[in-house]
N, CA, C and O of each residue as an XYZ file, in Angstrom:
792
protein
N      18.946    -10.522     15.291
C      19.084     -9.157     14.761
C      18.200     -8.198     15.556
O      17.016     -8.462     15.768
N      18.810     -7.040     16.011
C      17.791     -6.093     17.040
C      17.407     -5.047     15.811
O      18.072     -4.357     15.038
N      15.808     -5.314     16.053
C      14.886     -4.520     14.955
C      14.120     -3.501     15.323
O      13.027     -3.155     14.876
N      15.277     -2.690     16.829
C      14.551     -1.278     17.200
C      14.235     -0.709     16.555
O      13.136     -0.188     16.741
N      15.062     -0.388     15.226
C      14.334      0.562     14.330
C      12.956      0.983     13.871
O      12.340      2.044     13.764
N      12.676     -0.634     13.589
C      11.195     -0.886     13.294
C      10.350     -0.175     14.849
O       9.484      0.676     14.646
N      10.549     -0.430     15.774
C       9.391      0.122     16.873
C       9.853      1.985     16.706
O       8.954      2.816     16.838
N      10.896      2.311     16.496
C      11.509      3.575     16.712
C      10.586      4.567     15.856
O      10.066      5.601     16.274
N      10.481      3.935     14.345
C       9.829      4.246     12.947
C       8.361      4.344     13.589
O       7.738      5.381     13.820
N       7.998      3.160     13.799
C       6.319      3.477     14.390
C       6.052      4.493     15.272
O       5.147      5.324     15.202
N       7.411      4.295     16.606
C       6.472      5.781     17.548
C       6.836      7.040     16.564
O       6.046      7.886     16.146
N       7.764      6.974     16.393
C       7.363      8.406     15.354
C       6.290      8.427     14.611
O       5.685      9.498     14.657
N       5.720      7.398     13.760
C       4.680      7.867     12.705
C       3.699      7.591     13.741
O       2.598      7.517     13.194
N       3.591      7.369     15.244
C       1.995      7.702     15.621
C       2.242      8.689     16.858
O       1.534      8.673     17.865
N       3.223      9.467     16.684
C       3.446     10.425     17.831
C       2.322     11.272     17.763
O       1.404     11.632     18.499
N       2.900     11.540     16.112
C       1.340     13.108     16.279
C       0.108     12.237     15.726
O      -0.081     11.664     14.652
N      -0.587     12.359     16.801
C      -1.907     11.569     16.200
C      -2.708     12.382     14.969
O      -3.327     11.818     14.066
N      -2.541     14.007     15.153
C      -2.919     14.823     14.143
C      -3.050     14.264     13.000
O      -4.045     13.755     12.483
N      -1.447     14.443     12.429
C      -1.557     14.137     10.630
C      -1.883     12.185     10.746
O      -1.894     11.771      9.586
N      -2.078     11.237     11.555
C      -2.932     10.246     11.308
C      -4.416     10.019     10.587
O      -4.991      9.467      9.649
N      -4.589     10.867     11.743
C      -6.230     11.566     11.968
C      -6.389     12.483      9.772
O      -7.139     12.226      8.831
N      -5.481     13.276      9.919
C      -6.059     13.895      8.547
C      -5.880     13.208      7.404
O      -6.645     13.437      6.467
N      -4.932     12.330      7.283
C      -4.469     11.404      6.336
C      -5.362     10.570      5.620
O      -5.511     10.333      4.421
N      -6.219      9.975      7.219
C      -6.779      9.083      7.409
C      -8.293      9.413      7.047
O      -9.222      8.632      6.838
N      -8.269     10.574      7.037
C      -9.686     11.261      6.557
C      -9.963     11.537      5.435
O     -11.112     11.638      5.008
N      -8.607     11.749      4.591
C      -7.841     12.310      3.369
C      -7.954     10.927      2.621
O      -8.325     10.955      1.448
N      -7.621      9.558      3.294
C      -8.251      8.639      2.425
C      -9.232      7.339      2.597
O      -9.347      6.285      1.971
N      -9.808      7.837      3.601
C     -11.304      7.529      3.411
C     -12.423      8.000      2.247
O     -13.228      7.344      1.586
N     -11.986      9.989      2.314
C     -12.722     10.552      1.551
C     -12.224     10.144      0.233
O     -13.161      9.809     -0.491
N     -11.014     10.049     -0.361
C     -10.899      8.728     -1.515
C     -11.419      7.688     -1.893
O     -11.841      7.615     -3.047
N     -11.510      6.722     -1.102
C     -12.452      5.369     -1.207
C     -13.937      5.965     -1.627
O     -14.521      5.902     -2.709
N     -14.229      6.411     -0.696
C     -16.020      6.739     -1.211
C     -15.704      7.959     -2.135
O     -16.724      8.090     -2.811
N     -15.196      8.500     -2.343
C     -15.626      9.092     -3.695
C     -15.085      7.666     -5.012
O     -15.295      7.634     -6.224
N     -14.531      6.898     -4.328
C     -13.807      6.134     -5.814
C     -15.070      5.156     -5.744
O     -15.228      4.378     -6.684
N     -15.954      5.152     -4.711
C     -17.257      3.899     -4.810
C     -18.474      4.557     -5.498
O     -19.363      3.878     -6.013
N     -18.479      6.190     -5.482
C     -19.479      6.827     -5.675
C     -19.340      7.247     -7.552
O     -20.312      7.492     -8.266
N     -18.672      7.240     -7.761
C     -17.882      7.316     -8.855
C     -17.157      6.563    -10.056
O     -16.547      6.997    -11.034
N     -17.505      5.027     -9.537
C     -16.992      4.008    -10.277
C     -17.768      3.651    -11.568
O     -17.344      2.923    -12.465
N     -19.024      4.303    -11.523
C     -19.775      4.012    -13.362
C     -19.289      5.201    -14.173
O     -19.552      5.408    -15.358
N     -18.433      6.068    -13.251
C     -17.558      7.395    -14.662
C     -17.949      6.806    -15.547
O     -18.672      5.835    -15.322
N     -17.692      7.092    -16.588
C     -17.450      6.128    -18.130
C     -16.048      6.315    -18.105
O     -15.461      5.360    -18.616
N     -15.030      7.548    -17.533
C     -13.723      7.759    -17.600
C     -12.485      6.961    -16.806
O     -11.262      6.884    -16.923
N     -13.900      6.209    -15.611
C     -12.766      5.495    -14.695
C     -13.142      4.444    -14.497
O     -12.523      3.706    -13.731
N     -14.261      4.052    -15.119
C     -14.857      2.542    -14.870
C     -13.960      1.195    -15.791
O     -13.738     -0.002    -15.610
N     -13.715      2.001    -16.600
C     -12.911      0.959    -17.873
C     -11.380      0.871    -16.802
O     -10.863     -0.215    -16.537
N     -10.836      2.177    -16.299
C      -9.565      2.270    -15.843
C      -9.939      0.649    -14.228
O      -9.210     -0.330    -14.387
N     -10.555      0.593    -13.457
C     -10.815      0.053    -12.376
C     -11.168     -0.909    -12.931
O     -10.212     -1.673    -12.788
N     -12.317     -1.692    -13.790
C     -12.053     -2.504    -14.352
C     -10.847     -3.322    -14.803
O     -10.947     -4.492    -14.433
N      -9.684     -3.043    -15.526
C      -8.711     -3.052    -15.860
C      -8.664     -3.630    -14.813
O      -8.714     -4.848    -14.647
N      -8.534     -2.545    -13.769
C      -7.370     -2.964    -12.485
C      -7.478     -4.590    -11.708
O      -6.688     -5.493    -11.436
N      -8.979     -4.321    -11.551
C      -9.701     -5.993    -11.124
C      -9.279     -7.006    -12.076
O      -8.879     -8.101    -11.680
N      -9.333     -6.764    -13.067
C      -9.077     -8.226    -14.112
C      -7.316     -8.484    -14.170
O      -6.872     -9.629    -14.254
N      -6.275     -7.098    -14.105
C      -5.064     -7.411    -13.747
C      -4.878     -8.462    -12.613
O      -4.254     -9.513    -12.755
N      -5.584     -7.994    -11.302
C      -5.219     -8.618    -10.471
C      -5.962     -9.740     -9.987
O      -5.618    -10.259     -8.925
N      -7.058    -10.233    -10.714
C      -7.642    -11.619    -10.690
C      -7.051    -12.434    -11.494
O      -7.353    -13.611    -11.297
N      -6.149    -12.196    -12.523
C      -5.976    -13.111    -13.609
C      -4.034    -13.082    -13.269
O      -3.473    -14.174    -13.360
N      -3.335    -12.083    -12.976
C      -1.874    -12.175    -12.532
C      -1.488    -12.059    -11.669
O      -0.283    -11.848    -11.539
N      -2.421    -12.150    -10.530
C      -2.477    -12.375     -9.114
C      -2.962    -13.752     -8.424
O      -2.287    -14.755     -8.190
N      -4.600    -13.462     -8.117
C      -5.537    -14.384     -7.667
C      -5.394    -15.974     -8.547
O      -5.267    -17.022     -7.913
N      -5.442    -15.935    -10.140
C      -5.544    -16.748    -10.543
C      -4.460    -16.998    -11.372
O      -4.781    -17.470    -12.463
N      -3.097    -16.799    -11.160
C      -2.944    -16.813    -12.285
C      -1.788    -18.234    -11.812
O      -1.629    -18.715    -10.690
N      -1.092    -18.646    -13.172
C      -0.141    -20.086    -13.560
C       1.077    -19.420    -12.748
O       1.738    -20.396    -12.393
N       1.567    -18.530    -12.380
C       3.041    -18.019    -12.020
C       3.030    -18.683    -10.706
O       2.189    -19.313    -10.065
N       4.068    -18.380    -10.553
C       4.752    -18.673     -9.051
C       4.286    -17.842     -8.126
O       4.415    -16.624     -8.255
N       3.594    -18.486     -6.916
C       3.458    -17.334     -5.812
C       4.701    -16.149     -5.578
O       4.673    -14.918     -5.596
N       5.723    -17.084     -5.366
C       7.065    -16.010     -4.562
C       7.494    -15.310     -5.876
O       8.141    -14.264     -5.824
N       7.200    -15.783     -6.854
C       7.436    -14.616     -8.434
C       6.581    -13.368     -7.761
O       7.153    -12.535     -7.058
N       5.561    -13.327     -7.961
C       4.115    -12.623     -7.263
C       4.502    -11.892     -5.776
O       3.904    -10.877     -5.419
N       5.145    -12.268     -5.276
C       5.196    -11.954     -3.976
C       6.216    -10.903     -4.203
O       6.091     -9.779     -3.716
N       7.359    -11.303     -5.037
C       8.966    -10.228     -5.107
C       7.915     -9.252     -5.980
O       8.355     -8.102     -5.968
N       6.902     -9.338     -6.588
C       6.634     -8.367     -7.695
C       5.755     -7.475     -7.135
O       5.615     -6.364     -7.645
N       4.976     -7.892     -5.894
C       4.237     -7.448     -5.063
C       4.959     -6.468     -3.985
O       4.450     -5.388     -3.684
N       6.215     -6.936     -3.414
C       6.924     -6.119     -2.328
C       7.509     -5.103     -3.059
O       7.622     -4.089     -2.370
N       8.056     -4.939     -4.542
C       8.941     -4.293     -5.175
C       8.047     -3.219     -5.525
O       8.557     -2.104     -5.414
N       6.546     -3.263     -6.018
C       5.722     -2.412     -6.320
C       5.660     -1.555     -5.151
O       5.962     -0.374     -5.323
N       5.303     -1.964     -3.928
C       4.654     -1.724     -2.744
C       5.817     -0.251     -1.772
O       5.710      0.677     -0.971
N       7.100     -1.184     -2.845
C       8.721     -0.153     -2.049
C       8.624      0.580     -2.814
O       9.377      1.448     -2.370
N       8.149      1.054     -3.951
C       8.613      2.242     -5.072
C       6.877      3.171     -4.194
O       6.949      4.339     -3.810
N       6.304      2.811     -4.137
C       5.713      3.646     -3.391
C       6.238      4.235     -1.600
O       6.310      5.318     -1.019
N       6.442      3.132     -1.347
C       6.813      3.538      0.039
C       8.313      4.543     -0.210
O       8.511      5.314      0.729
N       9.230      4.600     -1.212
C       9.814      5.376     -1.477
C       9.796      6.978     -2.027
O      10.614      7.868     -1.792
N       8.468      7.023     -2.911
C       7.797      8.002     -3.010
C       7.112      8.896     -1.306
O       6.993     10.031     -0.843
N       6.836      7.466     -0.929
C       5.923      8.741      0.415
C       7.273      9.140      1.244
O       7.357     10.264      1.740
N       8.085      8.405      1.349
C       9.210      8.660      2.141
C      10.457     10.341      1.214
O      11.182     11.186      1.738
N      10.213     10.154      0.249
C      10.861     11.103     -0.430
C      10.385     12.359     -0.370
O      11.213     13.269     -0.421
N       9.296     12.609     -0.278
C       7.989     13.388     -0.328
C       8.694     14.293      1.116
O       8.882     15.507      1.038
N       8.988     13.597      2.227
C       9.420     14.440      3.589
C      10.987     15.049      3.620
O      11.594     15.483      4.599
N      11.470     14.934      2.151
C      12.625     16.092      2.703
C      12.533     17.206      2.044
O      13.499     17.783      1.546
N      11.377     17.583      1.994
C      10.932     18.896      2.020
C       9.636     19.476      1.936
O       9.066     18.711      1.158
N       8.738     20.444      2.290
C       7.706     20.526      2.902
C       6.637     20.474      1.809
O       5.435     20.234      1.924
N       7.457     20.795      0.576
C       6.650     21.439     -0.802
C       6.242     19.968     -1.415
O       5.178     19.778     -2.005
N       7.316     18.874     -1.173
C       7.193     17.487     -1.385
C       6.333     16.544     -0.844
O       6.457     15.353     -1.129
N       5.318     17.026      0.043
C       4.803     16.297      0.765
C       2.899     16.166     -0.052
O       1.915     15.526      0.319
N       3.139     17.185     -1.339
C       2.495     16.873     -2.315
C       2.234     15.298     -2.971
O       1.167     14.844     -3.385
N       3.291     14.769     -2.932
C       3.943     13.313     -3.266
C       2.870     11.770     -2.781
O       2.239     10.965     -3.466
N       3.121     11.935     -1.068
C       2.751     11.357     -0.423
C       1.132     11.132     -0.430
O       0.353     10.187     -0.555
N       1.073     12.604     -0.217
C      -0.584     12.551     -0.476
C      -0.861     12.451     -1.840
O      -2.085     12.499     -1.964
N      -0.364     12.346     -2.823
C      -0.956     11.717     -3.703
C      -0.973     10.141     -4.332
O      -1.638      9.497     -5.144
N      -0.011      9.972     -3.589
C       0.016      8.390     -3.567
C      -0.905      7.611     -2.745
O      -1.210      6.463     -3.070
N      -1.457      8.290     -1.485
C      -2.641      8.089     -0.939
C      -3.822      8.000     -1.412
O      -4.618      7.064     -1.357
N      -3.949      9.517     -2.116
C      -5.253      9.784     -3.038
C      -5.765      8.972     -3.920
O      -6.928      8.787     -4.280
N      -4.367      8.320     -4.354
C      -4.884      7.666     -5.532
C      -4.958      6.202     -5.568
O      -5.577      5.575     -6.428
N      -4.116      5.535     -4.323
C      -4.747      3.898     -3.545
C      -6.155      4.520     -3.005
O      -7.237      4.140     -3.454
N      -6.057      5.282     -2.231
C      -7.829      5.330     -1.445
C      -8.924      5.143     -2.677
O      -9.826      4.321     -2.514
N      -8.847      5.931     -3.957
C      -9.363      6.500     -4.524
C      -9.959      4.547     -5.545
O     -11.029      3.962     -5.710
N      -8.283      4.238     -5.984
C      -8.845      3.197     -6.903
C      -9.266      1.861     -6.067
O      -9.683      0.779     -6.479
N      -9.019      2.305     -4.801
C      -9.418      1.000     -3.825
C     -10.895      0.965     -3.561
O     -11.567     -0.066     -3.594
N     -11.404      2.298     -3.269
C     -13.014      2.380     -3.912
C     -13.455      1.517     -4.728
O     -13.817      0.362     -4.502
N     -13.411      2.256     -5.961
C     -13.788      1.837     -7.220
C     -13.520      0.572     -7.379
O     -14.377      0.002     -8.053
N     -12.189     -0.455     -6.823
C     -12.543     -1.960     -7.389
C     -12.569     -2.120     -6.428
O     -11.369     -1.868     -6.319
N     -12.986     -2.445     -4.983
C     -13.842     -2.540     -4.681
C     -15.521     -2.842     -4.857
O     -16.233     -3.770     -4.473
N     -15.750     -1.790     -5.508
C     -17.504     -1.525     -6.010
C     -16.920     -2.372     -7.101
O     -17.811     -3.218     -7.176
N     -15.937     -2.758     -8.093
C     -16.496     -3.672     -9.431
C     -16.484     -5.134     -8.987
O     -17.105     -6.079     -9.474
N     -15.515     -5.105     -7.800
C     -15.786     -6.516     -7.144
C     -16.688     -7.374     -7.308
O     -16.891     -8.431     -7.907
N     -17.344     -6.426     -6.405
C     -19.032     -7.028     -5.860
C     -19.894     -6.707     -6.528
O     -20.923     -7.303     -6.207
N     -20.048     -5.914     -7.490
C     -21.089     -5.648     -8.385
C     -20.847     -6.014     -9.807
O     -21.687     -5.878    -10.697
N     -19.850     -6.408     -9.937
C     -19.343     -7.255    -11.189
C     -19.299     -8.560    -11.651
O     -20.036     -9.129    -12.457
N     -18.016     -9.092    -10.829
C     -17.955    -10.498    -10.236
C     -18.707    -11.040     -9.478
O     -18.561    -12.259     -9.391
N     -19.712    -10.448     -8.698
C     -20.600    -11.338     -7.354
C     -19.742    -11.871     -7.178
O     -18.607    -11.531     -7.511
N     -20.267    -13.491     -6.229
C     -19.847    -14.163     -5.002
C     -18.335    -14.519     -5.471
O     -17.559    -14.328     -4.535
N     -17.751    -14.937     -6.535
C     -16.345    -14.992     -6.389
C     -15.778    -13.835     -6.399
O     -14.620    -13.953     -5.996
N     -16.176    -12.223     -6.805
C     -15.597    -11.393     -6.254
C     -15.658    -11.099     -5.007
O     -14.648    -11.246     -4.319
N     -16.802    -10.640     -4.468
C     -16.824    -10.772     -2.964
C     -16.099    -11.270     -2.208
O     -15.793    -10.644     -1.194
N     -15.498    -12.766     -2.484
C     -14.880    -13.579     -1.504
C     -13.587    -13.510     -2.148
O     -13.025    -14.600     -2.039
N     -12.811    -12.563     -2.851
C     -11.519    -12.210     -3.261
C     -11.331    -11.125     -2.474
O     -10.309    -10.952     -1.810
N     -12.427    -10.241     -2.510
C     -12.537     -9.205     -1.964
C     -12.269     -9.075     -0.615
O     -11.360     -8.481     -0.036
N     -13.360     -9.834     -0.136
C     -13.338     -9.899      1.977
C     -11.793    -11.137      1.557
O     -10.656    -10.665      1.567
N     -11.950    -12.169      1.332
C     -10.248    -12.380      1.669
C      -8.837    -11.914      1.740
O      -8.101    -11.787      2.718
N      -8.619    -11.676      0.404
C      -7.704    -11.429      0.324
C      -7.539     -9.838     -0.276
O      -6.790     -9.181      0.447
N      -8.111     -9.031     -1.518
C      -8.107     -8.023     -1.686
C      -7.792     -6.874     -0.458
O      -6.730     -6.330     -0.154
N      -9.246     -6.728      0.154
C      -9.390     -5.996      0.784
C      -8.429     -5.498      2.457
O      -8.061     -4.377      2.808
N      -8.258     -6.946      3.228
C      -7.381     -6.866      4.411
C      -5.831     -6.321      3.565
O      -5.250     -5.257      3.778
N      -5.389     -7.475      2.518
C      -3.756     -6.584      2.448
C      -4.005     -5.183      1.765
O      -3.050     -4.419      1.625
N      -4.754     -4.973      1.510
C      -4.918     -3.061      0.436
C      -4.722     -2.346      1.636
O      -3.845     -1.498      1.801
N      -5.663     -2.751      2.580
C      -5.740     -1.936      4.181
C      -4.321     -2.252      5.018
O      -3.774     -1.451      5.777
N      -4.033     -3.082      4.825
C      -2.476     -3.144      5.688
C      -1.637     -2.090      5.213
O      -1.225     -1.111      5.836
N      -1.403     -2.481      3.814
C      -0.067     -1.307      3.046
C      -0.686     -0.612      2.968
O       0.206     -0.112      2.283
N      -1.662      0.277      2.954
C      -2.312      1.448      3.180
C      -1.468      2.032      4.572
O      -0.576      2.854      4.782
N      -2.395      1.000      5.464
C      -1.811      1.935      7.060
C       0.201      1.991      7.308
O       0.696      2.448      8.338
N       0.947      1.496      6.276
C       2.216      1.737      6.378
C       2.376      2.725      5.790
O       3.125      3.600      6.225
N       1.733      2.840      4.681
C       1.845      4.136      3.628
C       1.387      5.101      4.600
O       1.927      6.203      4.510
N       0.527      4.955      5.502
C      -0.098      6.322      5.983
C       0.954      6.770      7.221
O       1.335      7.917      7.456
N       1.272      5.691      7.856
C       2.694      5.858      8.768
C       3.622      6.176      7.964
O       4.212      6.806      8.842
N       4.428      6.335      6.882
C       4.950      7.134      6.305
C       4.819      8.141      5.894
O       5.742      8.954      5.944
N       3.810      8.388      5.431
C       3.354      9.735      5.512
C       3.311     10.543      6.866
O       3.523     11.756      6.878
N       3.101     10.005      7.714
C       2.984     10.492      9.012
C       4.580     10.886      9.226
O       4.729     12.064      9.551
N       5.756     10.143      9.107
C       6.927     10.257      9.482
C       7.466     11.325      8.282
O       8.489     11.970      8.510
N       6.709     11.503      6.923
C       7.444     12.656      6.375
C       7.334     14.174      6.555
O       8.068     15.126      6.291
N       5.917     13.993      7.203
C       5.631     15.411      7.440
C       6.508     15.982      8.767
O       6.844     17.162      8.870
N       6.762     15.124      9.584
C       7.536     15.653     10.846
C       8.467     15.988     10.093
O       8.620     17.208     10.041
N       9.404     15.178      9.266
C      10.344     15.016      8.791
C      10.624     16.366      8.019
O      11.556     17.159      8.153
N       9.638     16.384      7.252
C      10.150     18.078      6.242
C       9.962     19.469      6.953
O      10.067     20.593      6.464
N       9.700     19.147      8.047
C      10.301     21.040      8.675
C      11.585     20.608      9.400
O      11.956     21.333     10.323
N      12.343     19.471      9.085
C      13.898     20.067      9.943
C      14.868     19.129      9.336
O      15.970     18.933      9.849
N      14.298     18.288      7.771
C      15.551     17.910      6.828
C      16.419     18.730      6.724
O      16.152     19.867      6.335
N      17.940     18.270      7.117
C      19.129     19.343      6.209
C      19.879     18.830      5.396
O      21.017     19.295      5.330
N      19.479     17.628      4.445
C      20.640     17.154      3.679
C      21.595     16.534      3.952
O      22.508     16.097      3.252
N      21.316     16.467      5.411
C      22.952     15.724      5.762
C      22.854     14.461      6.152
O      21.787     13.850      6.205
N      24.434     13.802      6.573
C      24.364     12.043      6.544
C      23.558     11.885      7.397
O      22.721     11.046      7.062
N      23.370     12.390      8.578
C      22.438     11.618      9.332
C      21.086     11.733      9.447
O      20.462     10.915     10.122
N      20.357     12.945      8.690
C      19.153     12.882      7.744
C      19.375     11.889      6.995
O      19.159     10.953      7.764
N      19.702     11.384      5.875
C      19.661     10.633      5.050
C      20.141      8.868      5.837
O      19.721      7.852      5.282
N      20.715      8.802      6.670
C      20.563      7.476      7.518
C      19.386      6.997      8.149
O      18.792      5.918      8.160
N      19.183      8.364      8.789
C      17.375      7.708      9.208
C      16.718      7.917      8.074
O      15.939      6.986      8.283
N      16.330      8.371      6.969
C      15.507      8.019      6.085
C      15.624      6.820      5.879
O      14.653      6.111      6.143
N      16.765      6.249      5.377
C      17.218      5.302      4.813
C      16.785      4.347      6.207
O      16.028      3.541      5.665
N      16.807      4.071      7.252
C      16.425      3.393      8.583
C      15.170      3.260      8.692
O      14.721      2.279      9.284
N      14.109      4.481      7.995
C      12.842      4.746      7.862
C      12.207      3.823      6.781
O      11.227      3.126      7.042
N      12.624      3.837      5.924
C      12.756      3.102      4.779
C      12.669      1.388      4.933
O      11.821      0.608      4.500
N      13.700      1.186      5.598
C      13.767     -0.177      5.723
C      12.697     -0.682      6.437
O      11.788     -1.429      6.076
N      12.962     -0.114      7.612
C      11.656     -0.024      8.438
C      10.186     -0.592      8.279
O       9.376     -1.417      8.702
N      10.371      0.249      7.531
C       8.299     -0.058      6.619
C       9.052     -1.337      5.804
O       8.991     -2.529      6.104
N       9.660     -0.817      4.870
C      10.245     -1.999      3.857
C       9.752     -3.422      4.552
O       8.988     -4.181      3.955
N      10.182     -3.655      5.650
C       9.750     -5.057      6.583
C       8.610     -5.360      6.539
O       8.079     -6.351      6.038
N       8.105     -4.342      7.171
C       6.399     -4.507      7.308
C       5.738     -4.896      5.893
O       5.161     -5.961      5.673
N       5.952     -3.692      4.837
C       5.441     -4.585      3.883
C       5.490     -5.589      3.308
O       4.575     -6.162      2.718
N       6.908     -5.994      3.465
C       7.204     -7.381      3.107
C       6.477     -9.121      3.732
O       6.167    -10.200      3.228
N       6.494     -8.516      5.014
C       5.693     -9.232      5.756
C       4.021     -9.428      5.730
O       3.222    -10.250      6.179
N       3.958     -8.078      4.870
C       2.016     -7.941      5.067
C       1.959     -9.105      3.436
O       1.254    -10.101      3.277
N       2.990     -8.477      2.433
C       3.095     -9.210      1.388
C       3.307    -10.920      1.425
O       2.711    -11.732      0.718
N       4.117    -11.143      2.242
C       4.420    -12.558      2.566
C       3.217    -13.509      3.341
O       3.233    -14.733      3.472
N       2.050    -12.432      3.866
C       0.515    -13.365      4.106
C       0.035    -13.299      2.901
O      -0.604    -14.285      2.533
N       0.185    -12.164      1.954
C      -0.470    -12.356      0.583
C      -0.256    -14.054      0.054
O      -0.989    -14.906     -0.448
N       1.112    -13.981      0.465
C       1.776    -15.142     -0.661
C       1.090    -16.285     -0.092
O       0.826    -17.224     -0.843
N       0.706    -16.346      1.351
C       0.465    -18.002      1.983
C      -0.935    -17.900      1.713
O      -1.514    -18.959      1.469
N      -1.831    -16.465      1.704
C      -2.639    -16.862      1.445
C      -3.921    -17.397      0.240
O      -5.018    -17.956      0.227
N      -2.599    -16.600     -0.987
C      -2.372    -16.571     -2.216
C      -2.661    -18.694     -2.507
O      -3.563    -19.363     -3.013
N      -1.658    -18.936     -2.011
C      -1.234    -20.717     -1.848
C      -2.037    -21.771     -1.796
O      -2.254    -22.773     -2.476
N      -2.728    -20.906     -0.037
C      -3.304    -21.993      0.550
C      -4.824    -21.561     -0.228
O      -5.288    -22.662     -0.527
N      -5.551    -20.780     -0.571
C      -6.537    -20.479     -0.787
C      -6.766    -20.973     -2.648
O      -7.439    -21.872     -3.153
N      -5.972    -20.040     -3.193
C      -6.212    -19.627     -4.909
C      -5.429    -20.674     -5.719
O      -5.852    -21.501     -6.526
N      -4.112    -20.412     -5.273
C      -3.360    -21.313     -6.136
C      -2.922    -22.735     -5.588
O      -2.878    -22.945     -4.376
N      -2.543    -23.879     -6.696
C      -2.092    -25.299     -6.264
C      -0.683    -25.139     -5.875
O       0.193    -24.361     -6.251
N      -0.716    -26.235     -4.892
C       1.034    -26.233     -4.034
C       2.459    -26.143     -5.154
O       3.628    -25.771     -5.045
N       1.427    -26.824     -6.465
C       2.938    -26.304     -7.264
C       3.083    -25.544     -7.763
O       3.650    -25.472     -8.853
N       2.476    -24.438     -6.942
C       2.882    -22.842     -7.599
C       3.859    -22.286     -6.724
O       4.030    -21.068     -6.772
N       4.503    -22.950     -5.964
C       5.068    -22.368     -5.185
C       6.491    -21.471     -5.167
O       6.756    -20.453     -4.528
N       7.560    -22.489     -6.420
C       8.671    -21.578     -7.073
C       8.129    -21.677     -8.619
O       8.724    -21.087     -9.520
């Protein structure tokens, strides 16, 4: 199968290094405010939450990896559909960046409950597995974002706007699937026993 698309999708989202560069600044400054900020009393319970979701129906839990994995890519596309939707039109690009704002933001914060919560078995959820895939689908999300902003000063509604979205779409769709599918092996080989596998 020829998967130009996929290289086609990337040089576009790193043509303009610009909106990389601001995105990328846009959610950094998320993370550390979500690390600086994680004893809120308003968001500490919320990030909390989030860590114990995903140590206990993720990291540890009785399900099936590839259950985990379809539930993982399917989450991962309703966002990547949001940032991608966000570029057919300029006012929409509100969207994107807030879907940014708010991974940078809670990726902070559990983060900091990680390691200051859990110690050494958080930590080592954290540097394993947490932290590298958050940063992968991050940088697709941010290449989408990158491809919507070109995108919303010269959408017109028409089929072949909506083919390359839809081409755009898939595009990433891969990638995450693939960043998701090391989740799953490493989900396997690390956390869970071999008969978690279906």
């Amino acid at each position: 199968m020829n998967l130009f698309f996929i290289k086609d999708a990337l040089c576009r989202a790193t043509e303009k290094k610009r909106n990389l560069v601001i995105f990328g600044v846009i959610f950094l400054a998320g993370m550390i405010l979500g690390i600086c900020f994680v004893k809120t009393p308003a968001f500490y319970e919320f990030h909390l939450n989030g860590c114990d979701r995903f140590l206990t129906r993720v990291c540890y839990s009785e399900r099936s990896v590839f259950l985990i994995f379809l539930e993982r890519t399917a989450g991962c596309a309703l966002l990547l559909i949001l940032t991608l939707a966000g570029g057919v039109h300029i006012v929409g690009l509100v969207v994107p960046t807030a879907v940014l704002i708010y991974r940078s933001y809670t990726f902070g914060g559990q983060i900091a409950i990680l390691f200051g919560v859990y110690g050494v078995s958080g930590a080592l959820v954290a540097l394993v597995l947490y932290i590298p895939i958050h940063i992968m689908i991050d940088v697709i999300l941010l290449f989408g974002t990158s491809i919507s902003v070109c995108r919303s000063r010269c959408f017109r509604f028409g089929k072949q706007d909506f083919c390359e979205l839809a081409l755009d779409f898939l595009a990433l769709l891969l990638l995450i699937a693939a960043v998701c599918l090391i989740e799953m092996i490493l989900l396997l080989a690390i956390f869970h026993p071999l008969g978690n596998l279906f």
